[in-house]
Amino acid sequence: MVAASLTKDKIKESIVNHLHCTLGTDENKANNHAWWKATCAAINEQVLEQLRKTQKTHYFNDTRAVHYFSAEYLMGRLMSNNLHNLGMFDATEQALHELGINLTDVMEGEPDMALGNGGLGRLAACYIDSLATMELPALGYGLHYEHGLFRQEIQNGAQIERPDSWRDYGNPWEICRPESIQEIPLYGYVETKYGHDGRIQKEWHPGLIVKGLPWDIPIVGYGGNTVNVLRLWESQASDYFNWDVFNAGGYLDAHAENVKAETISKVLYPNDETHAGKELRLIQQYFFCACSLKDIIRRYKRAHGDDWSRFVDQVVIQLNDTHPAIAIPELMRILVDRAEMDWDKAWNITTKVFAYTNHTLLPEALEKWSVRLMEHVLPRHLEIIYEINQRFMDEVDARWPNNPGIKSKLSIIEEGGEKMVRMGHLSVIGSYAVNGVAEIHSKLVKEDLFPEFNEIWPTKFTNVTNGITPRRWLKACNPELSKLIDSKIGDDWPLHLDKLRELGKYADDPAFQEQFMGIKRQNKVALADEVMKLTGIEISPDAIFDIQIKRLHEYKRQHLNLLHIMALYKRLLENPGYDMHPRVFLFGAKAAPGYKLAKDIIYAINKVAEKVNNDTRVNHKLKVVFLPNYRVSLAEKMIPAADVSQQISTAGKEASGTGNMKLALNGAITLGTLDGANIEIAEEVGDENIFIFGNTVEQVNELWANGYNPYDYYYKNPEIKAVLDWLESDYFTPGKPGALASIKHSLLEHGDAYLALADFESYSEANKAVDKLYRDKKAWAKAAIINTANMGKFTSDRCIAEYVDKIWRLKPCNVD
Ligand code: 26Q
């Protein structure tokens, strides 16, 4: 621990000094915000010193580094994390205490950095934490969105989106680097020239140049030695004006183009798992990839000049889904057009640099850009993509002669309707490694999504099951449980999560069970207070806290959870003695603003909640809570308080899930389908310590093959029929019959695409098993402890070790 030696008195002195000299205030006048900024400044003294040492060490050792390209980073708040990773938490807490200030209050004032939608963005944040912790040379690259994911308000039960302005009062964690500005071309046309050697030269005459200004966020590894950087690009108008294009009659409104330049990094697209094909989104992707590649090449040239021969030894670029896939033709363009390399040599370099992680199988989420749009925005890149495709088609032809079917299936260009560029195909063809994010998902990537590519390059495909950083998702968010664990097995588990397994020997120990569940109860009390504050709903910590937190999507089946809640409600109304342990169902979820049914489901959850929570007949046995504005900092409060973790996606649809891991790590028991990483969680904890239900992937395929008909379930199961019909009445929306009917329609007329009705009965039975186990306090405590004890596999450190071993081939570089 580098900073652990810092005494409380030194920290206190530094905070006071920053209050005076950086913020121009003093101890008596300072408000919470000023205390936050002064504390950040004190922490930054340590952070920036280690950052400088890290950069110097990496430079002098000329280290190979991974460059993580991601359109999203869901960092959340940084103060608690940085304090824990620097080993300064306790001393800072005491220092502030002596100044009459509560650290928790200070931390609560920090806005979340919400530069992402969900799992994919949070995964990137966990991975850069692990990379720094493991002292691996790494840079994260992404976009410096002015507005992150929208803030969600609930008005009369419905989601309202409000802009997220996370930087209104400045962000003390970032450093602006105007010395590293990049200029990025867009639009325009391509000129073909012939060099004196007869070589064809392509020259792109852009119609617009935009500036990329980098902001660096230091990423502090646990232990505080290595501090890597997350570099996020902000777009700015450039003063450059292209007379070439102007004279060619292309651009009359140069000012409008400048406004466009500044728009690029304005806002994060709030869609996950749907691809809209919007021009600005393509430009965002190209913008950050082009800035980042220029940055990487500038750094490489500083050490190696124009000698490209060592580039592939120094640089690996990991593509976080296809969002940064345009980097592949961009690197080709730089090598062929700018460095004047011949095509084969350039392709050889490119395909040794990129690796691609797939995060979805959903067809609607696979990115495709129209050829027309690509030609308009990136005319040279389209040419390069065609060339890549032509050469690849020749290989396909050689392997499968006279087989136009397979050619059209594998082509980067989709034909038939409007011609489209398939970014997944481009990513597979241009990368040396392709991985899925859980065993089952990687198997489906190989067998269902890209079977022929797997046949051509069988060693290209691999799996790296996702993970989470235990520093944020246990140590920082659940301090009491962490201290209990320290007292039993020592305090190095945050770096060696497998050690948690030693807790297994206390699973049957009544004293330990009592301590473990006592902390769970304390966390539930704290969450109950938060729920009261946020919603005015009173919940009892003696009830089962049953939690489903994730983006709202039909495949994640929040509506299955809701149908079951309605069934419980109905059982209670029909039989007031219905035997169930009191249970609180808590939800956190944002819906994409344009996803009508997802918003309808949020509305339905809130309307059912209103009715249930105010119905004295349920006798406090059932409560439903929708917590608004789900985000990383809210997750940190909900997860430590969960008894049950709902992971109920249709089998085959959730690539991995990572909330499932966070909840189990904190002693929640999973109620889930055999999907994504749930399968591997079940393997780790054993079948007796997880509630599995529902159709498997094979059974799902069979159901569809046999002509799945949701009406069969509707007519066969009176409870299903009753709750669906209930949705159509005005029981939950007095005076507004049919306000919740779209959910029923999606499940019947529209065919129940995610098989909610097919899984309902088995889900209902699994819920009874949850209820039964909870009433056996000892058995529940044992299962909860076993869950925590067996989450070692899911540390993101293990994932990074696998990426290093299978894909990146990096060496740690010790920074002292
Ligand atoms: C694509 C095109 C245009 C606009 C937006 C998008 C877009 C943005 C975000 C598409 C997808 C996403 C995010 C996907 C995501 O979060 N996937 C999740 O990734 C996790 C980490 O691997 C997995 O655990 C989840 O299973 C997966 O759903």
Tab-separated table of C-alpha atoms and ligand atoms in Angstrom, residues 72 117-121 123 269-277 281 285 320-321 323 357-360 365 367 369 437 466 555-556 653-660, ligand 1:
chain	number	residue	atom	x	y	z
A	72	GLU	CA	-19.127	2.982	-22.670
A	117	ASN	CA	-25.965	1.875	-20.437
A	118	GLY	CA	-25.528	-1.287	-18.427
A	119	GLY	CA	-23.516	-4.489	-18.217
A	120	LEU	CA	-21.110	-3.824	-21.068
A	121	GLY	CA	-20.137	-0.415	-19.715
A	123	LEU	CA	-17.690	-4.585	-17.319
A	269	TYR	CA	-27.230	6.849	-26.882
A	270	PRO	CA	-29.549	5.285	-24.318
A	271	ASN	CA	-30.271	2.140	-26.316
A	272	ASP	CA	-28.805	-1.135	-25.335
A	273	GLU	CA	-29.466	-4.268	-27.337
A	274	THR	CA	-31.038	-2.355	-30.216
A	275	HIS	CA	-29.304	-0.856	-33.152
A	276	ALA	CA	-30.898	2.231	-34.691
A	277	GLY	CA	-28.452	3.042	-37.510
A	281	ARG	CA	-23.793	7.213	-33.570
A	285	GLN	CA	-17.782	5.463	-32.976
A	320	ASN	CA	-15.710	-4.064	-26.528
A	321	ASP	CA	-18.416	-5.379	-28.856
A	323	HIS	CA	-19.112	-0.468	-31.372
A	357	THR	CA	-15.509	-9.498	-27.545
A	358	ASN	CA	-19.084	-10.322	-28.467
A	359	HIS	CA	-21.745	-9.417	-25.866
A	360	THR	CA	-24.965	-10.368	-27.578
A	365	ALA	CA	-28.559	-5.731	-31.360
A	367	GLU	CA	-24.766	-3.598	-35.678
A	369	TRP	CA	-24.594	0.315	-41.069
A	437	VAL	CA	-18.599	-13.713	-22.160
A	466	ASN	CA	-17.199	-12.207	-17.222
A	555	TYR	CA	-35.687	-10.892	-22.683
A	556	LYS	CA	-34.751	-10.124	-19.070
A	653	LYS	CA	-30.664	-14.662	-24.423
A	654	GLU	CA	-28.529	-13.186	-21.617
A	655	ALA	CA	-24.925	-13.358	-22.775
A	656	SER	CA	-23.591	-13.510	-19.232
A	657	GLY	CA	-25.024	-11.119	-16.685
A	658	THR	CA	-22.777	-9.603	-14.042
A	659	GLY	CA	-25.345	-8.370	-11.497
A	660	ASN	CA	-25.925	-12.060	-10.748
B	1	26Q	C1	-25.668	-0.398	-30.353
B	1	26Q	C2	-25.913	0.360	-31.479
B	1	26Q	C3	-26.389	1.644	-31.380
B	1	26Q	C4	-26.606	2.177	-30.134
B	1	26Q	C5	-26.358	1.432	-28.995
B	1	26Q	C6	-25.901	0.143	-29.098
B	1	26Q	C7	-25.636	-0.654	-27.898
B	1	26Q	C8	-25.215	-0.047	-26.711
B	1	26Q	C9	-24.994	-0.796	-25.583
B	1	26Q	C10	-25.802	-2.016	-27.900
B	1	26Q	C11	-25.563	-2.761	-26.753
B	1	26Q	C12	-25.159	-2.142	-25.588
B	1	26Q	C13	-24.915	-2.868	-24.358
B	1	26Q	C14	-24.970	-4.164	-24.251
B	1	26Q	C15	-24.749	-4.836	-22.979
B	1	26Q	O1	-24.649	-4.215	-21.927
B	1	26Q	N1	-24.659	-6.159	-22.990
B	1	26Q	C16	-24.433	-6.910	-21.784
B	1	26Q	O2	-23.037	-7.093	-21.639
B	1	26Q	C17	-22.732	-7.666	-20.392
B	1	26Q	C18	-21.231	-7.714	-20.254
B	1	26Q	O3	-20.713	-8.691	-21.109
B	1	26Q	C19	-23.359	-9.043	-20.268
B	1	26Q	O4	-23.140	-9.523	-18.957
B	1	26Q	C20	-24.862	-8.982	-20.532
B	1	26Q	O5	-25.397	-10.285	-20.579
B	1	26Q	C21	-25.121	-8.263	-21.843
B	1	26Q	O6	-26.506	-8.084	-22.032
